[in-house]
Amino acid sequence: MEQLALFSFPEPPPPIEIPYDIGEKPDLTSYDYYIVAFSGGKDSCSALLHLLESGVDRSRIELFHHDVDGRNPFFDWPITTSYCEAVAKAFGVPLYMSWREGGFLREMLRNGTPTAPVIFEKPDGTLGKAGGDGPIGTRLRYPQVTANLQTRYCSAATKIDVGAAALRGQDRFLGKRTLFITGERAQESAARSRYASLERHRSDTRDGTRRVRHIDHWRPILQWSEQEVWAIMQRHGLNPHPCYWLGLSRASCAFCIFGGADQWATLKHIWPERFEIVAGYEEQFGVTIKRNMSVRDLAAKGKPYPSALASPEIARLALSETYNVPVLVDPQSWMHPPGAFGEGGGPT
Ligand code: SF4
């Protein structure tokens, strides 16, 4: 399809890589805050469980969930927020939400406007707000399937930058040591295999003279296999996100740009009205998500996952906003979901 002639991209520079090797494993007794970037997927669940198995003081652990849709439902599973809340409650740790105003959809529809501000929940029950006064820019296209975070803008705009804003925007992190934990695994992509397991977080200001905060970024399961991830879920009897029960191998956005033909065919089958909206934007923009075909063609090439066809009640759960089934089950009867060990698409 034709590229939009009017497309412009006055964007902030990509994240700064801070070449600072601080070893492989942090001292897990030395931090004031242990913050898990928690999507509700198996990898962030495993990172949380690994902290608990490593004896980290539970009262210092928090989950940060970045709501990709920013309370403006469009691209993500409607159940995800409620599932994250259920996991947090089951393990007795607080969950704080953060999001870019208007979420994925508003960012995608930017047309001569700045990117929206970030909103984040704070422990005192109030909301913080940051940004919204950046350079004006125009998207009017879906994020593109590439490792370049400027054109694959969803990861930065709805997750990475949101997490950084929530850390920078809260004075409680000043003068403290914070460990920010994410669940990337090297096995998932060539790009991830090059990540450091421990480095300074991009919000770290330990060498500064004002607003000093020490923030390390740890990827504890970087070298884990998928078997190890499911094994820790089983040890704790943690029921995985409903999308794994539908047959997906990754709990990314429902309509993740990296999704393959079968995932798109599944979404078209279980959520036809939303699929129409998503496909309609491609046609409106004249720019497809995948480089060489529309999502309509992609979905037509695939087949819905058999487990999604066989389990309409799980599809209803995934598309609802209330997680009303057990989040913890007996580890003895815990089973791998149909999406385990499947083919997943790309980084998020
Ligand atoms: S899950 Fe996919 S669509 Fe959603 S933010 Fe990540 S890369 Fe983008």
Short mmCIF file of C-alpha atoms and ligand atoms in Angstrom, two decimals:
data_model
loop_
_atom_site.label_atom_id
_atom_site.label_comp_id
_atom_site.label_asym_id
_atom_site.label_seq_id
_atom_site.Cartn_x
_atom_site.Cartn_y
_atom_site.Cartn_z
CA MET A 1 0.00 0.00 0.00
CA GLU A 2 0.99 3.62 -0.55
CA GLN A 3 2.85 5.37 2.24
CA LEU A 4 1.21 8.52 3.56
CA ALA A 5 2.84 11.52 1.90
CA LEU A 6 2.04 13.79 4.82
CA PHE A 7 3.67 11.60 7.41
CA SER A 8 6.08 13.45 9.63
CA PHE A 9 8.04 12.29 12.61
CA PRO A 10 9.44 14.89 14.96
CA GLU A 11 10.08 12.43 17.76
CA PRO A 12 12.28 12.41 20.84
CA PRO A 13 15.58 10.56 20.35
CA PRO A 14 15.70 6.83 21.10
CA PRO A 15 16.51 5.72 24.66
CA ILE A 16 20.10 6.39 25.70
CA GLU A 17 22.10 3.22 26.20
CA ILE A 18 24.17 3.73 29.32
CA PRO A 19 27.31 1.58 29.01
CA TYR A 20 27.59 0.63 32.62
CA ASP A 21 28.21 -2.96 33.51
CA ILE A 22 27.24 -3.50 37.12
CA GLY A 23 27.45 -7.26 37.13
CA GLU A 24 24.98 -10.04 36.67
CA LYS A 25 22.94 -10.10 39.84
CA PRO A 26 21.98 -7.34 42.25
CA ASP A 27 22.15 -7.59 46.02
CA LEU A 28 18.52 -8.40 46.73
CA THR A 29 18.69 -7.10 50.28
CA SER A 30 19.98 -3.67 49.36
CA TYR A 31 17.03 -1.86 47.77
CA ASP A 32 14.23 0.21 49.21
CA TYR A 33 11.86 -0.59 46.32
CA TYR A 34 11.54 -3.62 44.05
CA ILE A 35 9.28 -2.64 41.14
CA VAL A 36 8.15 -5.26 38.65
CA ALA A 37 6.94 -3.99 35.26
CA PHE A 38 3.97 -6.28 35.21
CA SER A 39 2.04 -6.99 32.00
CA GLY A 40 0.23 -10.07 33.26
CA GLY A 41 2.12 -12.26 30.80
CA LYS A 42 4.01 -15.37 31.85
CA ASP A 43 7.41 -13.65 31.86
CA SER A 44 6.50 -10.79 34.17
CA CYS A 45 4.64 -13.29 36.38
CA SER A 46 7.84 -15.35 36.51
CA ALA A 47 9.92 -12.31 37.41
CA LEU A 48 7.60 -11.60 40.34
CA LEU A 49 7.66 -15.22 41.49
CA HIS A 50 11.45 -15.29 41.21
CA LEU A 51 11.70 -12.29 43.53
CA LEU A 52 9.50 -14.07 46.05
CA GLU A 53 11.52 -17.31 45.76
CA SER A 54 14.71 -15.29 46.20
CA GLY A 55 13.49 -14.06 49.58
CA VAL A 56 12.95 -10.41 48.67
CA ASP A 57 10.99 -8.61 51.37
CA ARG A 58 7.43 -8.73 50.02
CA SER A 59 6.55 -5.42 51.67
CA ARG A 60 9.06 -3.71 49.35
CA ILE A 61 7.70 -5.23 46.14
CA GLU A 62 5.32 -3.29 43.86
CA LEU A 63 3.84 -4.08 40.48
CA PHE A 64 3.62 -1.34 37.83
CA HIS A 65 1.09 -2.16 35.12
CA HIS A 66 1.15 0.02 32.03
CA ASP A 67 -2.33 0.08 30.54
CA VAL A 68 -1.55 0.15 26.82
CA ASP A 69 -4.99 1.45 25.93
CA GLY A 70 -4.94 4.20 28.55
CA ARG A 71 -8.54 3.50 29.57
CA ASN A 72 -9.57 4.01 25.94
CA PRO A 73 -10.28 0.37 24.88
CA PHE A 74 -8.84 -0.53 21.50
CA PHE A 75 -5.92 -2.92 21.10
CA ASP A 76 -5.40 -4.86 24.33
CA TRP A 77 -7.26 -7.71 26.02
CA PRO A 78 -10.05 -6.20 28.13
CA ILE A 79 -9.34 -8.76 30.89
CA THR A 80 -5.70 -7.82 31.42
CA THR A 81 -6.11 -5.15 34.09
CA SER A 82 -8.42 -7.32 36.17
CA TYR A 83 -6.10 -10.32 35.81
CA CYS A 84 -3.14 -8.21 37.00
CA GLU A 85 -5.18 -7.03 39.98
CA ALA A 86 -6.04 -10.64 40.84
CA VAL A 87 -2.38 -11.72 40.73
CA ALA A 88 -1.31 -8.77 42.87
CA LYS A 89 -3.97 -9.57 45.44
CA ALA A 90 -3.09 -13.28 45.48
CA PHE A 91 0.55 -12.52 46.29
CA GLY A 92 -0.12 -9.62 48.63
CA VAL A 93 1.70 -6.92 46.69
CA PRO A 94 0.36 -3.53 45.56
CA LEU A 95 -0.38 -2.83 41.91
CA TYR A 96 -0.08 0.68 40.53
CA MET A 97 -1.48 1.52 37.13
CA SER A 98 0.06 3.96 34.71
CA TRP A 99 -0.92 4.95 31.21
CA ARG A 100 -0.59 7.49 28.48
CA GLU A 101 -3.80 9.52 28.22
CA GLY A 102 -5.91 8.08 25.44
CA GLY A 103 -3.51 5.16 25.13
CA PHE A 104 -2.51 3.44 21.91
CA LEU A 105 -5.41 4.85 19.90
CA ARG A 106 -4.78 8.53 20.72
CA GLU A 107 -1.08 8.11 20.00
CA MET A 108 -1.86 6.45 16.66
CA LEU A 109 -4.26 9.24 15.70
CA ARG A 110 -1.87 12.08 16.53
CA ASN A 111 -2.16 14.67 13.81
CA GLY A 112 -0.09 17.74 14.47
CA THR A 113 -0.26 17.35 18.24
CA PRO A 114 2.21 16.44 21.01
CA THR A 115 2.20 12.98 22.53
CA ALA A 116 -0.28 12.85 25.42
CA PRO A 117 0.74 13.12 29.09
CA VAL A 118 1.40 10.08 31.27
CA ILE A 119 -0.81 9.43 34.29
CA PHE A 120 0.35 7.23 37.16
CA GLU A 121 -1.18 6.00 40.38
CA LYS A 122 0.66 6.74 43.61
CA PRO A 123 0.56 4.87 46.94
CA ASP A 124 -1.39 7.71 48.62
CA GLY A 125 -4.24 7.16 46.17
CA THR A 126 -3.61 10.28 44.12
CA LEU A 127 -2.66 10.45 40.46
CA GLY A 128 0.52 11.98 39.11
CA LYS A 129 0.85 13.49 35.68
CA ALA A 130 3.90 14.11 33.50
CA GLY A 131 4.62 15.30 29.98
CA GLY A 132 2.17 16.27 27.30
CA ASP A 133 4.15 19.33 26.21
CA GLY A 134 6.55 17.67 23.78
CA PRO A 135 7.04 18.44 20.11
CA ILE A 136 4.08 18.21 17.81
CA GLY A 137 3.97 15.26 15.45
CA THR A 138 1.77 13.19 13.23
CA ARG A 139 1.37 9.40 13.26
CA LEU A 140 -1.77 8.39 11.32
CA ARG A 141 -0.43 4.88 10.90
CA TYR A 142 0.00 1.78 12.99
CA PRO A 143 3.35 1.08 14.64
CA GLN A 144 5.56 -0.67 12.12
CA VAL A 145 7.02 -4.15 12.62
CA THR A 146 10.66 -3.28 13.19
CA ALA A 147 13.25 -3.18 15.97
CA ASN A 148 13.38 0.63 15.59
CA LEU A 149 11.41 2.01 18.54
CA GLN A 150 10.70 5.26 16.72
CA THR A 151 8.61 3.61 14.02
CA ARG A 152 7.50 0.77 16.30
CA TYR A 153 6.32 3.53 18.60
CA CYS A 154 3.84 1.51 20.65
CA SER A 155 6.42 -0.06 22.98
CA ALA A 156 8.00 3.26 23.87
CA ALA A 157 4.87 5.39 23.93
CA THR A 158 2.64 3.02 25.89
CA LYS A 159 5.11 1.11 28.07
CA ILE A 160 8.79 2.09 28.31
CA ASP A 161 8.30 5.87 28.53
CA VAL A 162 5.27 5.43 30.77
CA GLY A 163 7.29 3.40 33.30
CA ALA A 164 10.12 5.93 33.24
CA ALA A 165 7.67 8.81 33.77
CA ALA A 166 6.13 7.05 36.77
CA LEU A 167 9.59 6.67 38.34
CA ARG A 168 10.74 10.21 37.59
CA GLY A 169 7.45 11.72 38.68
CA GLN A 170 7.43 10.38 42.24
CA ASP A 171 9.61 12.03 44.86
CA ARG A 172 9.47 8.89 47.00
CA PHE A 173 12.25 7.48 44.81
CA LEU A 174 14.60 10.39 45.52
CA GLY A 175 17.53 9.44 47.73
CA LYS A 176 16.48 5.78 47.62
CA ARG A 177 17.70 2.63 45.95
CA THR A 178 15.20 1.13 43.52
CA LEU A 179 15.43 -2.07 41.53
CA PHE A 180 13.25 -1.97 38.40
CA ILE A 181 12.56 -5.49 37.15
CA THR A 182 11.43 -6.56 33.69
CA GLY A 183 10.78 -9.99 32.23
CA GLU A 184 12.54 -10.05 28.85
CA ARG A 185 14.09 -13.36 27.79
CA ALA A 186 16.99 -13.77 25.36
CA GLN A 187 15.23 -16.75 23.74
CA GLU A 188 12.50 -14.46 22.41
CA SER A 189 14.47 -12.47 19.87
CA ALA A 190 17.96 -11.60 18.65
CA ALA A 191 17.49 -8.06 20.00
CA ARG A 192 16.67 -9.34 23.48
CA SER A 193 19.63 -11.73 23.48
CA ARG A 194 21.85 -8.65 23.50
CA TYR A 195 20.24 -7.03 26.54
CA ALA A 196 22.26 -6.65 29.73
CA SER A 197 20.92 -8.53 32.71
CA LEU A 198 21.74 -5.65 35.04
CA GLU A 199 22.32 -2.02 34.15
CA ARG A 200 21.43 1.47 35.22
CA HIS A 201 17.84 2.34 34.50
CA ARG A 202 17.31 5.24 32.12
CA SER A 203 15.75 7.20 35.00
CA ASP A 204 18.81 6.79 37.23
CA THR A 205 20.41 10.05 38.40
CA ARG A 206 22.87 8.72 40.98
CA ASP A 207 25.71 10.89 39.67
CA GLY A 208 23.64 14.05 39.59
CA THR A 209 23.55 16.88 42.09
CA ARG A 210 19.79 17.36 42.32
CA ARG A 211 16.84 14.98 42.35
CA VAL A 212 19.22 12.09 42.88
CA ARG A 213 17.76 8.62 42.56
CA HIS A 214 19.54 5.28 42.28
CA ILE A 215 17.61 2.99 39.93
CA ASP A 216 19.01 -0.27 38.61
CA HIS A 217 17.27 -2.25 35.89
CA TRP A 218 17.38 -6.02 36.34
CA ARG A 219 16.21 -8.69 33.90
CA PRO A 220 16.26 -11.73 36.17
CA ILE A 221 14.88 -14.25 33.69
CA LEU A 222 16.92 -13.11 30.68
CA GLN A 223 18.58 -16.53 30.34
CA TRP A 224 15.56 -18.63 31.26
CA SER A 225 13.99 -21.13 28.89
CA GLU A 226 10.24 -21.23 28.36
CA GLN A 227 10.23 -24.51 30.31
CA GLU A 228 11.66 -22.71 33.34
CA VAL A 229 9.00 -20.01 33.05
CA TRP A 230 6.12 -22.48 33.04
CA ALA A 231 7.80 -24.47 35.84
CA ILE A 232 7.80 -21.51 38.23
CA MET A 233 4.17 -20.76 37.31
CA GLN A 234 3.36 -24.36 38.21
CA ARG A 235 5.31 -24.30 41.48
CA HIS A 236 3.11 -21.42 42.62
CA GLY A 237 -0.08 -22.72 41.02
CA LEU A 238 -0.48 -19.46 39.09
CA ASN A 239 -3.23 -19.71 36.51
CA PRO A 240 -1.90 -17.96 33.38
CA HIS A 241 -3.63 -15.09 31.57
CA PRO A 242 -6.74 -16.32 29.68
CA CYS A 243 -5.14 -15.65 26.28
CA TYR A 244 -2.79 -18.62 26.86
CA TRP A 245 -5.88 -20.78 27.30
CA LEU A 246 -7.11 -19.54 23.92
CA GLY A 247 -3.89 -20.83 22.35
CA LEU A 248 -1.72 -17.70 22.17
CA SER A 249 1.88 -18.12 23.18
CA ARG A 250 2.37 -14.52 24.30
CA ALA A 251 0.18 -12.25 26.39
CA SER A 252 0.91 -9.16 24.38
CA CYS A 253 -1.74 -6.74 23.10
CA ALA A 254 -4.60 -8.80 21.66
CA PHE A 255 -3.95 -7.28 18.22
CA CYS A 256 -0.17 -7.14 18.64
CA ILE A 257 1.55 -5.94 15.50
CA PHE A 258 3.85 -8.96 15.74
CA GLY A 259 0.95 -11.44 15.82
CA GLY A 260 0.97 -14.14 13.16
CA ALA A 261 -1.81 -15.28 10.82
CA ASP A 262 -3.37 -17.71 13.30
CA GLN A 263 -3.46 -15.09 16.07
CA TRP A 264 -5.18 -12.60 13.75
CA ALA A 265 -7.59 -15.29 12.52
CA THR A 266 -8.39 -16.09 16.16
CA LEU A 267 -9.03 -12.44 17.00
CA LYS A 268 -11.23 -12.05 13.94
CA HIS A 269 -13.21 -15.10 15.04
CA ILE A 270 -13.70 -14.20 18.71
CA TRP A 271 -13.87 -10.39 18.39
CA PRO A 272 -15.17 -9.62 14.89
CA GLU A 273 -16.48 -6.15 15.65
CA ARG A 274 -13.15 -4.96 17.06
CA PHE A 275 -11.28 -6.66 14.23
CA GLU A 276 -13.35 -4.56 11.79
CA ILE A 277 -12.36 -1.36 13.55
CA VAL A 278 -8.68 -2.31 13.59
CA ALA A 279 -8.73 -3.33 9.91
CA GLY A 280 -10.68 -0.18 9.03
CA TYR A 281 -7.89 2.07 10.35
CA GLU A 282 -5.39 0.34 8.06
CA GLU A 283 -7.64 1.21 5.12
CA GLN A 284 -8.15 4.76 6.35
CA PHE A 285 -4.41 5.34 6.72
CA GLY A 286 -3.47 3.57 3.49
CA VAL A 287 -0.62 1.98 5.44
CA THR A 288 -0.73 -1.61 6.67
CA ILE A 289 0.71 -2.99 9.90
CA LYS A 290 2.68 -5.71 8.14
CA ARG A 291 4.80 -4.50 5.28
CA ASN A 292 3.28 -6.66 2.56
CA MET A 293 -0.32 -7.42 3.48
CA SER A 294 -3.36 -6.11 5.28
CA VAL A 295 -4.61 -7.65 8.50
CA ARG A 296 -7.66 -8.81 6.58
CA ASP A 297 -5.40 -10.82 4.24
CA LEU A 298 -3.30 -11.99 7.17
CA ALA A 299 -6.33 -13.25 9.10
CA ALA A 300 -7.63 -14.97 5.95
CA LYS A 301 -4.34 -16.88 5.69
CA GLY A 302 -4.56 -18.21 9.23
CA LYS A 303 -6.77 -20.55 11.19
CA PRO A 304 -8.25 -19.79 14.61
CA TYR A 305 -6.54 -21.75 17.37
CA PRO A 306 -8.50 -24.96 18.06
CA SER A 307 -8.64 -24.13 21.77
CA ALA A 308 -10.31 -20.79 20.98
CA LEU A 309 -12.88 -22.54 18.82
CA ALA A 310 -13.51 -25.11 21.54
CA SER A 311 -13.73 -22.67 24.46
CA PRO A 312 -16.11 -19.78 23.81
CA GLU A 313 -16.38 -19.25 27.57
CA ILE A 314 -12.65 -18.49 27.77
CA ALA A 315 -13.00 -16.06 24.87
CA ARG A 316 -15.82 -14.36 26.78
CA LEU A 317 -13.57 -14.14 29.85
CA ALA A 318 -10.67 -12.70 27.84
CA LEU A 319 -12.97 -10.06 26.36
CA SER A 320 -14.55 -9.16 29.69
CA GLU A 321 -13.25 -6.76 32.32
CA THR A 322 -13.73 -9.01 35.35
CA TYR A 323 -11.41 -11.90 36.09
CA ASN A 324 -13.79 -14.18 37.97
CA VAL A 325 -12.02 -17.56 37.88
CA PRO A 326 -9.34 -18.77 40.34
CA VAL A 327 -5.97 -17.11 39.88
CA LEU A 328 -4.27 -19.66 42.13
CA VAL A 329 -4.83 -23.38 41.64
CA ASP A 330 -3.39 -26.51 43.23
CA PRO A 331 0.11 -26.94 41.75
CA GLN A 332 -0.55 -30.69 41.57
CA SER A 333 -3.43 -30.16 39.15
CA TRP A 334 -1.89 -27.16 37.33
CA MET A 335 -1.62 -27.81 33.58
CA HIS A 336 0.21 -26.11 30.74
CA PRO A 337 -2.26 -24.00 28.72
CA PRO A 338 -2.62 -24.74 24.98
CA GLY A 339 -0.52 -21.67 24.13
CA ALA A 340 2.55 -23.02 25.94
CA PHE A 341 5.53 -23.71 23.71
CA GLY A 342 3.75 -22.27 20.66
CA GLU A 343 5.21 -19.90 18.13
CA GLY A 344 5.05 -16.35 19.38
CA GLY A 345 5.62 -13.19 17.45
CA GLY A 346 8.30 -10.66 18.21
CA PRO A 347 9.32 -8.40 21.04
CA THR A 348 7.01 -6.05 22.89
S1 SF4 B 1 2.36 -5.91 22.63
FE1 SF4 B 1 2.76 -5.56 20.43
S2 SF4 B 1 1.28 -4.00 19.82
FE2 SF4 B 1 1.34 -3.99 22.07
S3 SF4 B 1 2.86 -2.43 22.59
FE3 SF4 B 1 3.98 -4.34 22.47
S4 SF4 B 1 4.74 -4.52 20.33
FE4 SF4 B 1 3.15 -2.92 20.40
#
